[in-house]
CSV table of C-alpha atoms in Angstrom, one decimal:
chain,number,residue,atom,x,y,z
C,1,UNK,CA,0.0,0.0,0.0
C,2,UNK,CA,1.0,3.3,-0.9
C,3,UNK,CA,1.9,5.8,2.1
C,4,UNK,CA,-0.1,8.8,0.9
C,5,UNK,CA,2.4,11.5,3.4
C,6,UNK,CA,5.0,9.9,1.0
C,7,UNK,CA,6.9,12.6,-0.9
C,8,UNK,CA,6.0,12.4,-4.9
C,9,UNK,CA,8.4,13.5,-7.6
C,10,UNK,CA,7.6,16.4,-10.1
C,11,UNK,CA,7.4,16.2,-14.1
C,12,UNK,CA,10.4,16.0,-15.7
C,13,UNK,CA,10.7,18.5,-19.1
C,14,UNK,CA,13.3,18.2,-21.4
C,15,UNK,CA,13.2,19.5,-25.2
C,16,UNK,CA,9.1,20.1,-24.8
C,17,UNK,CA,8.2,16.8,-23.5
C,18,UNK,CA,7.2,16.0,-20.5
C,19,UNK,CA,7.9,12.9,-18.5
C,20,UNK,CA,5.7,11.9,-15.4
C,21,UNK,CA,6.6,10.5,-12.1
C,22,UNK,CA,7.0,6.9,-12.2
C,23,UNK,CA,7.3,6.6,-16.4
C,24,UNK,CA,9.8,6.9,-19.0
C,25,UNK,CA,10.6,7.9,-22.7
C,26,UNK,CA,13.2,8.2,-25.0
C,27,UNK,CA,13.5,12.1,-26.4
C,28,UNK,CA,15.2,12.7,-30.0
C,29,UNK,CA,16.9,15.4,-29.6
C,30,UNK,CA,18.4,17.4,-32.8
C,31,UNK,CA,21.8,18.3,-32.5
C,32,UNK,CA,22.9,18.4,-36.2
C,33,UNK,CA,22.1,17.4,-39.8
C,34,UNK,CA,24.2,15.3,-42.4
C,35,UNK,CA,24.9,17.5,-45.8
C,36,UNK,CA,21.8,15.7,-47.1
C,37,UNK,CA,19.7,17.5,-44.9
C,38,UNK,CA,19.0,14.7,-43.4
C,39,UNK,CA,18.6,15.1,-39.1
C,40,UNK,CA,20.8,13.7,-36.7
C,41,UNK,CA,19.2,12.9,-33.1
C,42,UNK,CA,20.7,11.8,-29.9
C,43,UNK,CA,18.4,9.6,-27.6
C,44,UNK,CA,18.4,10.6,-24.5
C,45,UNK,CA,16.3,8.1,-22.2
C,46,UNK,CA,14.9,9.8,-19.2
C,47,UNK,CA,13.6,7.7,-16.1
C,48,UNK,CA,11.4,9.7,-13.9
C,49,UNK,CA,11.2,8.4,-10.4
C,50,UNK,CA,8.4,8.7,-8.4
C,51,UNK,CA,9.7,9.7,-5.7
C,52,UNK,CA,12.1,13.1,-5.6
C,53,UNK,CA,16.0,12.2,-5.9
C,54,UNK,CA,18.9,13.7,-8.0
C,55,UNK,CA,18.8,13.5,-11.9
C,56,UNK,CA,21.8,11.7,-12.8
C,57,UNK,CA,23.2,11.9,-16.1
C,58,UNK,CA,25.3,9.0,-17.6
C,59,UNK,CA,26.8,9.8,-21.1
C,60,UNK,CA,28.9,7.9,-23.7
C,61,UNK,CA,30.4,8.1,-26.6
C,62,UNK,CA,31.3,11.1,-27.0
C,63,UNK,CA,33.9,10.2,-28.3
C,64,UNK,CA,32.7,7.9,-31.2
C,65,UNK,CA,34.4,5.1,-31.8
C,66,UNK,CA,34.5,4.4,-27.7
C,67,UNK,CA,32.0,1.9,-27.1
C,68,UNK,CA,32.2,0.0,-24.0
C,69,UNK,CA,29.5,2.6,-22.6
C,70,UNK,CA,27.3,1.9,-25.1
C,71,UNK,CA,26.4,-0.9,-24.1
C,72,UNK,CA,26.9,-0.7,-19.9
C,73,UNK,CA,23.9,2.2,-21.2
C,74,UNK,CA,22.0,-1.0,-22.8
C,75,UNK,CA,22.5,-3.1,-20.2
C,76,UNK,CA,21.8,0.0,-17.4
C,77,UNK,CA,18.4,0.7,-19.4
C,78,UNK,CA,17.2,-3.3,-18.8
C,79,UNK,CA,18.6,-3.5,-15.4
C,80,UNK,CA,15.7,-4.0,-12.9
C,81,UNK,CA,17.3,-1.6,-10.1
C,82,UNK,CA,15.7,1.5,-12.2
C,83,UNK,CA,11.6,-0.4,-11.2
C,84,UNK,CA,11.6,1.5,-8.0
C,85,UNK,CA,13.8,4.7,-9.0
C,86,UNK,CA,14.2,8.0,-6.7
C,87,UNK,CA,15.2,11.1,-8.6
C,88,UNK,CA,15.5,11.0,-12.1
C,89,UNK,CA,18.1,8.8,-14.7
C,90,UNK,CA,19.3,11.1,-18.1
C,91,UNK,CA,20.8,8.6,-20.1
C,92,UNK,CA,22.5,8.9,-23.6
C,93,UNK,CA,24.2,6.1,-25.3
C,94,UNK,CA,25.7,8.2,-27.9
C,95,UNK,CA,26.6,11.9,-28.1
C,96,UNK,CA,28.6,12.1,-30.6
C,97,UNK,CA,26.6,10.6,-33.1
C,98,UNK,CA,29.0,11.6,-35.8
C,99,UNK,CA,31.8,9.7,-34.6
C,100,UNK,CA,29.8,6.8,-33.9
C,101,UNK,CA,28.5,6.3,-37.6
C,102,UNK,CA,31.8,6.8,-39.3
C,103,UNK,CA,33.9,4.7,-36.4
C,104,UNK,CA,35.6,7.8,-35.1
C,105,UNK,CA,36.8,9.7,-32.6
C,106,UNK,CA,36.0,13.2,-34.1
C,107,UNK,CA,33.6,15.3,-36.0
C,108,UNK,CA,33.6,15.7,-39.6
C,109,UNK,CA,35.7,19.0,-39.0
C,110,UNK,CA,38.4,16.5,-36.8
C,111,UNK,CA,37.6,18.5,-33.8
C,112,UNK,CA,37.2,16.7,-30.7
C,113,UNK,CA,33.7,17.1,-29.6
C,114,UNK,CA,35.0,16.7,-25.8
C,115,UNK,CA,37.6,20.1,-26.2
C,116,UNK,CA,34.7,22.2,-27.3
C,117,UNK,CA,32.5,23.2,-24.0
C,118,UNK,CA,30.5,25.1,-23.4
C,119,UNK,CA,30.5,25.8,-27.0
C,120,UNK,CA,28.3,28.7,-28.6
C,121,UNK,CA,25.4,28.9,-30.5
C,122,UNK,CA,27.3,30.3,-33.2
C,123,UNK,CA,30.4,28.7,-33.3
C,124,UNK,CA,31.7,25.0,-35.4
C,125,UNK,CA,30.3,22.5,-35.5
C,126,UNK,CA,31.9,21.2,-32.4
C,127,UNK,CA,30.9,23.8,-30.3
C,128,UNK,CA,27.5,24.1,-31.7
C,129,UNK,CA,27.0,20.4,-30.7
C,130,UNK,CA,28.6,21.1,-27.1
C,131,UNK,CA,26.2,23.8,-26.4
C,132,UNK,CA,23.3,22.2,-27.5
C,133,UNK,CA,24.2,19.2,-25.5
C,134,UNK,CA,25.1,21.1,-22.5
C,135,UNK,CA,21.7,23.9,-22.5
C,136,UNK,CA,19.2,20.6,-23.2
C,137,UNK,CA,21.2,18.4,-21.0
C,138,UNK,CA,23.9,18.4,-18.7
C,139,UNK,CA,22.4,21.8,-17.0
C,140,UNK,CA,19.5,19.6,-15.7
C,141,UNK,CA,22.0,16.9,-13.7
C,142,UNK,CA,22.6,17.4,-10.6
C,143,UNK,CA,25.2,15.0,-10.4
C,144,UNK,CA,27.1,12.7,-13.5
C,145,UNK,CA,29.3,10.1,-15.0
C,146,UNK,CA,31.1,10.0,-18.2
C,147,UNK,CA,31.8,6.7,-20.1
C,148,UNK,CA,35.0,6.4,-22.0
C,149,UNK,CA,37.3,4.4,-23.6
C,150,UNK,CA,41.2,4.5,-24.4
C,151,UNK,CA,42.0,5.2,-28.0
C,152,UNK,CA,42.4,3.5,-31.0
C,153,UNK,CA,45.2,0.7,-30.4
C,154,UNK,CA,45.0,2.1,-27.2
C,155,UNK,CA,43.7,-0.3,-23.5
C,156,UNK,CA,43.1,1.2,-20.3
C,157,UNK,CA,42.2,-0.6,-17.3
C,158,UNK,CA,39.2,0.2,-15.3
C,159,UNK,CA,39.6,3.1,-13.5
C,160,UNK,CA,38.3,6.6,-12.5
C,161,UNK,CA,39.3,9.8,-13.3
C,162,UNK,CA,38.1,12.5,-10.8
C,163,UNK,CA,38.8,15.7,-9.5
C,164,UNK,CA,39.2,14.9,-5.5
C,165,UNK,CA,39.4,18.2,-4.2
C,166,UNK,CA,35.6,18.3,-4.9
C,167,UNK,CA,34.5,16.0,-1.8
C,168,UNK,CA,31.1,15.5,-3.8
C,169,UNK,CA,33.1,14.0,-6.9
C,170,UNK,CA,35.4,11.9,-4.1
C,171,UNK,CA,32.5,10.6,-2.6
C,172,UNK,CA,30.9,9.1,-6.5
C,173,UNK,CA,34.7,8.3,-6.7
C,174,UNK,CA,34.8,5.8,-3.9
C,175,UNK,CA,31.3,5.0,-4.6
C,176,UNK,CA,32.2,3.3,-8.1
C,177,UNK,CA,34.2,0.9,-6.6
C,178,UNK,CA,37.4,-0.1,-9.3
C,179,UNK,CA,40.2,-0.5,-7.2
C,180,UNK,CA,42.3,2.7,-8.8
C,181,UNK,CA,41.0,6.0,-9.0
C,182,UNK,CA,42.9,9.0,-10.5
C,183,UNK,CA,43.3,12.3,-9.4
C,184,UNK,CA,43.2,14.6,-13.2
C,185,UNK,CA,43.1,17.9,-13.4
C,186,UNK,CA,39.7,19.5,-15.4
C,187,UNK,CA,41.2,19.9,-19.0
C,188,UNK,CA,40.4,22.2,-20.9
C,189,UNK,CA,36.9,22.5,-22.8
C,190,UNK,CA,35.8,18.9,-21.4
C,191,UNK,CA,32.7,18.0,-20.3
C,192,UNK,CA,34.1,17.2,-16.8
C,193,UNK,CA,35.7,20.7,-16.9
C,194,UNK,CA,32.5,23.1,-17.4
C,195,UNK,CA,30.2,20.6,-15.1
C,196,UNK,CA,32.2,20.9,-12.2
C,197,UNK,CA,32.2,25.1,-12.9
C,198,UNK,CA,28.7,25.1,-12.7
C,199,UNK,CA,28.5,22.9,-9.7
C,200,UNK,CA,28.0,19.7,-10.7
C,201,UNK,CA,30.0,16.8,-9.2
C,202,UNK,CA,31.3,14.4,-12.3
C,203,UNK,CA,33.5,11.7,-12.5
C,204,UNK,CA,34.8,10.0,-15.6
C,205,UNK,CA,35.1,5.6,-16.0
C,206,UNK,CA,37.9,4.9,-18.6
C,207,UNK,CA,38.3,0.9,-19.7
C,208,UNK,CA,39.1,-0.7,-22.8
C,209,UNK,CA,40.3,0.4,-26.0
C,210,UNK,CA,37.8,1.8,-28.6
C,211,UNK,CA,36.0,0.3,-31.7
C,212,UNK,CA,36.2,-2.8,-29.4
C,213,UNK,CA,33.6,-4.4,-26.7
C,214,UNK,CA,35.7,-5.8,-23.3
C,215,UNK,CA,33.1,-8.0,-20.8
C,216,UNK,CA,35.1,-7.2,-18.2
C,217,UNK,CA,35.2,-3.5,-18.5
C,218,UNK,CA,31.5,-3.6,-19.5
C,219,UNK,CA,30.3,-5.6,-16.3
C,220,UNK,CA,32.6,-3.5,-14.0
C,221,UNK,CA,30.9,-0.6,-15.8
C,222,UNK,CA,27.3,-1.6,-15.2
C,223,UNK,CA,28.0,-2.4,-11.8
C,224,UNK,CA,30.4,1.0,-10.5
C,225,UNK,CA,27.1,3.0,-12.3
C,226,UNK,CA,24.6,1.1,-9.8
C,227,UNK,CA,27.0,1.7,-7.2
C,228,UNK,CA,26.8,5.5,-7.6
C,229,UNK,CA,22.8,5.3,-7.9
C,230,UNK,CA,22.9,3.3,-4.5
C,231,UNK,CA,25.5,6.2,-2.9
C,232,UNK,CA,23.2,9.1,-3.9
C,233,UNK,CA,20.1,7.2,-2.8
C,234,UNK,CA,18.4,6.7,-5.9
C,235,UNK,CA,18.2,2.6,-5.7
C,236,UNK,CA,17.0,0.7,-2.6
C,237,UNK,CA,19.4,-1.6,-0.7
C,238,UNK,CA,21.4,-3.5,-2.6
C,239,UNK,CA,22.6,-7.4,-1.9
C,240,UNK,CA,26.2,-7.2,-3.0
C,241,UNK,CA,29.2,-6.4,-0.4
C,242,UNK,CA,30.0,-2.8,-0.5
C,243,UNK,CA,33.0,-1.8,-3.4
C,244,UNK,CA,36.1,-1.7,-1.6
C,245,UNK,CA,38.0,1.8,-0.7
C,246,UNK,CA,39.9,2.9,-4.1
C,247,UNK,CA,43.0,3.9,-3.9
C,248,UNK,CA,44.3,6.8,-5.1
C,249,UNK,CA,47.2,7.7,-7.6
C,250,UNK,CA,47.9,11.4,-6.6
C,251,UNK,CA,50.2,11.4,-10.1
C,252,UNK,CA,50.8,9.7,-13.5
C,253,UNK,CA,53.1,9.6,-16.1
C,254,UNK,CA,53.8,8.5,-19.5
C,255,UNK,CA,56.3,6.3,-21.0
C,256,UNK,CA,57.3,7.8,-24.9
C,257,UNK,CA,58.7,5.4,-27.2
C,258,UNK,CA,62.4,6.7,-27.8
C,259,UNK,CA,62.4,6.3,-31.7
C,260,UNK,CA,60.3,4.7,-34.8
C,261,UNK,CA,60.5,0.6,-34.7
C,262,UNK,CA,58.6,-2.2,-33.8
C,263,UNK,CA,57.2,-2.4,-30.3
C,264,UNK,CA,57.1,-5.2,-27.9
C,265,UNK,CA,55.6,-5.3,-24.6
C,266,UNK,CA,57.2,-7.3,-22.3
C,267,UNK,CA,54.4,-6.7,-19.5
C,268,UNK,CA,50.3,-6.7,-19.1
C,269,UNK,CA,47.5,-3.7,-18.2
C,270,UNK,CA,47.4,-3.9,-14.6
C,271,UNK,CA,51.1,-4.9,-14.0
C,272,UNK,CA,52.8,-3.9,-10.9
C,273,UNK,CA,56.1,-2.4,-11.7
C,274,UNK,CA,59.1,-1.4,-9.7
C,275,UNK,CA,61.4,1.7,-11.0
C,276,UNK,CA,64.0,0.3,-13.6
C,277,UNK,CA,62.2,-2.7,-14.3
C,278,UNK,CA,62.6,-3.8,-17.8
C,279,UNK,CA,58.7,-3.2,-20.0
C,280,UNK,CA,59.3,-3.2,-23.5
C,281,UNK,CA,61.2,-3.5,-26.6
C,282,UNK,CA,61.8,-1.4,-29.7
C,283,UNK,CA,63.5,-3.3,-32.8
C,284,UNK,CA,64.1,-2.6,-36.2
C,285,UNK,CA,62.0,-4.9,-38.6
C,286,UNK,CA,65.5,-4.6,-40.9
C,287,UNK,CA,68.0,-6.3,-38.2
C,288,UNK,CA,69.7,-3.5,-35.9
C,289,UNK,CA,70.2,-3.3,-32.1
C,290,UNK,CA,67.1,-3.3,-30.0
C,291,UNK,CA,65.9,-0.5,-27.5
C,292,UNK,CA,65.0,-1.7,-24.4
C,293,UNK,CA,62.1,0.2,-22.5
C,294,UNK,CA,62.9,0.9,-18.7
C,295,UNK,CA,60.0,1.8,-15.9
C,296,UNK,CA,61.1,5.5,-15.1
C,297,UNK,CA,58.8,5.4,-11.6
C,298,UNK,CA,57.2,2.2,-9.8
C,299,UNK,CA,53.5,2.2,-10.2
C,300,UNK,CA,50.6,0.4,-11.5
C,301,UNK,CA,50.1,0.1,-15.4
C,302,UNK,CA,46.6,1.7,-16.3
C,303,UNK,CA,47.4,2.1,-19.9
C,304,UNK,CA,49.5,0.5,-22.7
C,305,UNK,CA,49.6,0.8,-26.4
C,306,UNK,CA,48.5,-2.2,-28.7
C,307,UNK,CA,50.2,-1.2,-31.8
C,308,UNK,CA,53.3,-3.1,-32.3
C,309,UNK,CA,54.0,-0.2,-34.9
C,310,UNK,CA,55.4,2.9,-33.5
C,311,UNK,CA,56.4,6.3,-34.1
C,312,UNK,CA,58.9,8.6,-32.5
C,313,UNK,CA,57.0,10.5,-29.2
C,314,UNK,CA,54.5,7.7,-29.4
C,315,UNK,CA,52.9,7.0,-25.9
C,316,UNK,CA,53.4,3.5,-25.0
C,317,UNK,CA,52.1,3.2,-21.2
C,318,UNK,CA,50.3,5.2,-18.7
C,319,UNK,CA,51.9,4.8,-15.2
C,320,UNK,CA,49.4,5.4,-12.2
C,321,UNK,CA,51.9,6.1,-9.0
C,322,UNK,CA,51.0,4.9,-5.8
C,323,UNK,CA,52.6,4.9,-2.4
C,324,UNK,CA,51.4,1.3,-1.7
C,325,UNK,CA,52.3,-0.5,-5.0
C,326,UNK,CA,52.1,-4.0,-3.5
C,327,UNK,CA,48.2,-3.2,-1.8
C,328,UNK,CA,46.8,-1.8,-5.1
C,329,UNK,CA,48.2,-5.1,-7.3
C,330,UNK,CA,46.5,-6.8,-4.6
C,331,UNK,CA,43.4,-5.0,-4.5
C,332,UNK,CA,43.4,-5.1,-8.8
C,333,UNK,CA,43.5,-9.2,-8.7
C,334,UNK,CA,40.6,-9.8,-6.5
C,335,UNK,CA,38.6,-7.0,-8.9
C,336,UNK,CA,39.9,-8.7,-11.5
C,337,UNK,CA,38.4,-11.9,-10.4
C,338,UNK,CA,34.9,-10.9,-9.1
C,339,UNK,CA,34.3,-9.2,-12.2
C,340,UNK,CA,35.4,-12.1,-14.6
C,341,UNK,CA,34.0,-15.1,-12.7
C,342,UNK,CA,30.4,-13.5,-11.3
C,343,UNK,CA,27.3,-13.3,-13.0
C,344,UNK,CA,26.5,-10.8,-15.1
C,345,UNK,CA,24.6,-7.8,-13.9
C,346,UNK,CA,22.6,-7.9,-17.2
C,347,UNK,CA,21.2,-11.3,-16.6
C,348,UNK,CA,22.3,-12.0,-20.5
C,349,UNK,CA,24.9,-14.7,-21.5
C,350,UNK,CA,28.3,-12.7,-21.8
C,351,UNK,CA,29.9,-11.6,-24.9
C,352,UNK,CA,32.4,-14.1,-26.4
């Protein structure tokens, strides 16, 4: 029985439709056209609680060739946590819709859709698109996350990337529950940058490499975005153990292949590795002496390059520093193994 002194949740607008307490419907909304003329829409699926809560955006692809959050979205959208919601869910599977049809990270003009907030009415493409998307969108969130990918060739382990000095964005941070979480400074003209201006708290999950689908990143995904729901009290109790405390890499650094040549790794994402320690090759394919690759700081490996093909300046790893190395490999193996070996948070069959 319904308590009748139980608060109710208001209407939710967005682009002139109205979603009522306790419903939900997907919104097209126009953010550009092809040279045909012909529109280009970006869903945005909006859950209306009944009862009052935050509205929580979760975003992908925006970047459009990164696709792991496509489908935690999918599998978010199914996931029977949202039956008795508080607050209200915005989410949109694909922002850049560009990218996404053409398999790429940009826009037809090669700008980066994620350098151009706030954007303008009046401006490219890019920032046409990034004001649009922020007016009609993120200005209604009170609180978000941002679903991303490592670039082409390019794998990054599950992690977050947050700014910690907001305690809001620490506390989602902590919430999401992968075992590393890294403290980035707001670049410039991100989405990340101009939420956290305005106010709203907005951490960003990076796993996998794009144009590609990873289980693992995509369960872990699924499950750190529930997690966040749970912390900000917009899901009931839930039956898993709480996520474990992250823990926190206060720096970074990246490891620059030393000239052109063919690239071997000589260790995996996730790696624990001690200063000096011996990570890669770079040979000639025409016979010549090999480069070796050295660890210039110990740390845990959160990104690596899958190319074996490699340029001068070319980034090869991304090393998070920690000052308990041995805990966070630790802490990474027994993710690493509830993710893999539990059931999936979808109930569907994995991808294989």
């Amino acid at each position: 029985m319904k308590n009748p002194k139980e608060p109710k949740n208001a209407p939710f607008e967005i682009d002139g439709i109205t979603v009522q307490p306790g419903s939900r419907a997907k919104v097209e909304l126009p953010l550009a056209q092809l040279y045909t003329q012909t529109p280009l829409n970006v869903p945005i699926h909006v859950i209306n609680g009944r009862r009052p809560g935050p509205v929580f955006m979760v975003s992908a692809a925006i970047h459009g060739d990164e696709l792991n959050g496509v489908e935690i979205i999918r599998r978010l959208l199914r996931h029977s946590a949202l039956k008795n919601l508080s607050g209200t869910l915005l989410a949109v599977p694909v922002v850049n819709v560009f990218g996404f049809i053409h398999k790429s990270r940009y826009l037809p003009d090669r700008r980066d859709l994620n350098r151009c907030f706030p954007g303008s009415e009046t401006g490219s493409l890019g920032a046409r698109m990034a004001w649009q998307f922020k007016t009609q969108v993120l200005d209604r969130a009170t609180h978000a996350v941002d679903l991303h990918t490592g670039a082409i060739h390019r794998d990054n382990l599950p992690q977050i990337r947050a700014n910690l000095s907001n305690d809001d964005t620490g506390a989602m941070a902590n919430a999401f529950g992968v075992p590393v979480v890294i403290n980035s400074v707001l670049g410039e003209g991100t989405l990340r940058e101009v939420a956290e201006a305005q106010g709203i708290p907005v951490i960003t999950y990076e796993a996998g490499e794009a144009l590609r689908f990873d289980e693992s990143c995509i369960r872990a995904g699924v499950k750190g975005v529930l997690n966040v729901m749970h912390h900000l009290g917009m899901t009931g109790s839930r039956r898993t153990k709480a996520p474990p405390e992250p823990y926190i890499a206060r720096s970074s650094s990246w490891v620059r292949a030393e000239r052109d040549g063919v690239f071997l790794s000589l260790v995996a994402l996730g790696a624990w590795i001690k200063k000096g320690d011996l990570i890669g090759r770079i040979s000639s394919p025409f016979g010549g002496d090999d480069i070796n690759i050295h660890a210039p700081a110990a740390g845990i490996l959160v990104g690596r390059n899958n190319l074996p093909l490699v340029n001068e300046g070319e980034a090869l790893y991304h090393i998070a520093r920690f000052e308990e190395v041995s805990e966070v490999a630790q802490s990474l193996e027994e993710f690493t193994h509830d993710i893999e070996e539990g059931p999936t948070l979808s109930g569907e069959p994995p991808i294989v």
